[in-house]
Amino acid sequence: MANNSSSSLASANGTSDWNEQREESTLYRLVVSVTVTLVMALLVFSLGCTTEVKKLWDNIKRPWGIAVGMMCQFGLMPLMAYILAISLGTTTTQNVAILILGCCPGGSISNLFTYWVDGDMDLSITMTTCSTIAALGMMPLCLYIYTYSWELADGIPIPYQTIGTSLLSLIIPIACGIFVNHRWPKHSKIIAKVGSILGATILVVISVTDILLFQYFLNLDLSIVTSSAVLSFIGYTGGFLLALITCQSWPRSRTIALETGTQNMALYMAVLRLSLSSQQFSQIVTLPMFYGAFQLLNGLLITAVYQIYKKCLGKRQDEKALEPHVNTLDVFGSKLNVGFEKEEDGPEHSRMENKAGQFQQGAVHEMTSLKGIL
């Protein structure tokens, strides 16, 4: 009788401890979610201080960079995620989770990395916004195409409300940042630098704290770790190579690479929770954690390598030294690729026209002088 009482007491204590841990975990997740939301709003606002409406509109009117980015985001990434899923021989749940990750639009963290590698900030913000809007139609299309042969019982639901929330959380801070840049241009540069440093530091601290506090929940499944690392690597390198192949300038190539390799993790978690049961979700809960860690580490590595390269070699304008074969035109305040333009529209043609005009004006002046003498 005493044994039964003691075992019941132990069981009750164990259940109580588990419930307390669960409540603490839920409370911590709520605090982290609110903190990350505020930090991302700060980041987007500070980076919006480097943007102008005219330059955003110019990117839309000349959508070569946006088109290449969309091809990488909704062409390359879903295809690579599908190949990776069927190659690793994972379960159906893991396959679905990997594919959903590849079909997600770009995340706002790419704007931060683009700022630190001297990329095209206007293109980065435009791509992030356009990919979020395109996700309303491209995510269901990609998921339908690649899961058609898997014969899933139910389709994968798309959280349109979450996509809309992500879009608003991106557009509103950017609009505020653009207004600050227009009204107080000198102060906007300070805000951009301080906000980017502060935001990046807080994100790194939260990521490290997550791993340390919840390391006993980590499912070190080799397929999950491999898919997270490989898909992140493919996103960065594949986006960069496709940008170079399509004759994008070096700043734009770096921007497209970063946009391709970073996914909207908040939207990804929302789709997973809607698509999977609690038991299925517990099997792949570490996938977004690992992918988020890998995309953050890879982005920081790219940033560190670029900053060291720029500091050691003193080549702040590396585009001129490394792109002698690519025609670029400095319009709208940034280097734009004119590989799609006709040769007679290039800067060399403009200089020749200027010289011809000066020569013609000089000849007319000489003829007028001679007539006056005669």
PDB file of C-alpha atoms in Angstrom, residues 38-50 109 111-112 115-116 187-203:
ATOM      1  CA  LEU A  38      10.110  43.638 -32.587  1.00  0.00           C
ATOM      2  CA  VAL A  39      13.752  43.081 -33.604  1.00  0.00           C
ATOM      3  CA  MET A  40      12.799  42.272 -37.190  1.00  0.00           C
ATOM      4  CA  ALA A  41      10.624  45.394 -37.306  1.00  0.00           C
ATOM      5  CA  LEU A  42      13.614  47.413 -36.069  1.00  0.00           C
ATOM      6  CA  LEU A  43      15.864  45.797 -38.660  1.00  0.00           C
ATOM      7  CA  VAL A  44      13.495  46.413 -41.552  1.00  0.00           C
ATOM      8  CA  PHE A  45      12.912  50.005 -40.414  1.00  0.00           C
ATOM      9  CA  SER A  46      16.636  50.747 -40.110  1.00  0.00           C
ATOM     10  CA  LEU A  47      17.380  49.205 -43.508  1.00  0.00           C
ATOM     11  CA  GLY A  48      14.437  51.082 -44.995  1.00  0.00           C
ATOM     12  CA  CYS A  49      16.366  54.234 -44.062  1.00  0.00           C
ATOM     13  CA  THR A  50      18.804  53.380 -46.868  1.00  0.00           C
ATOM     14  CA  ILE A 109      17.199  38.660 -42.603  1.00  0.00           C
ATOM     15  CA  ASN A 111      18.198  42.571 -46.110  1.00  0.00           C
ATOM     16  CA  LEU A 112      20.568  42.709 -43.147  1.00  0.00           C
ATOM     17  CA  TYR A 115      23.569  45.769 -46.169  1.00  0.00           C
ATOM     18  CA  TRP A 116      26.807  44.382 -44.721  1.00  0.00           C
ATOM     19  CA  HIS A 187      20.294  60.844 -39.419  1.00  0.00           C
ATOM     20  CA  SER A 188      19.035  57.910 -41.517  1.00  0.00           C
ATOM     21  CA  LYS A 189      22.585  56.649 -42.116  1.00  0.00           C
ATOM     22  CA  ILE A 190      23.256  56.514 -38.391  1.00  0.00           C
ATOM     23  CA  ILE A 191      19.935  54.763 -37.758  1.00  0.00           C
ATOM     24  CA  ALA A 192      20.703  52.164 -40.443  1.00  0.00           C
ATOM     25  CA  LYS A 193      24.121  51.294 -39.002  1.00  0.00           C
ATOM     26  CA  VAL A 194      23.058  51.234 -35.345  1.00  0.00           C
ATOM     27  CA  GLY A 195      19.847  49.312 -36.085  1.00  0.00           C
ATOM     28  CA  SER A 196      21.599  46.671 -38.189  1.00  0.00           C
ATOM     29  CA  ILE A 197      24.292  46.063 -35.553  1.00  0.00           C
ATOM     30  CA  LEU A 198      21.806  45.939 -32.673  1.00  0.00           C
ATOM     31  CA  GLY A 199      19.364  43.717 -34.536  1.00  0.00           C
ATOM     32  CA  ALA A 200      22.037  41.238 -35.664  1.00  0.00           C
ATOM     33  CA  THR A 201      23.440  41.000 -32.130  1.00  0.00           C
ATOM     34  CA  ILE A 202      20.038  40.286 -30.584  1.00  0.00           C
ATOM     35  CA  LEU A 203      19.235  37.618 -33.213  1.00  0.00           C
TER      36      LEU A 203
END
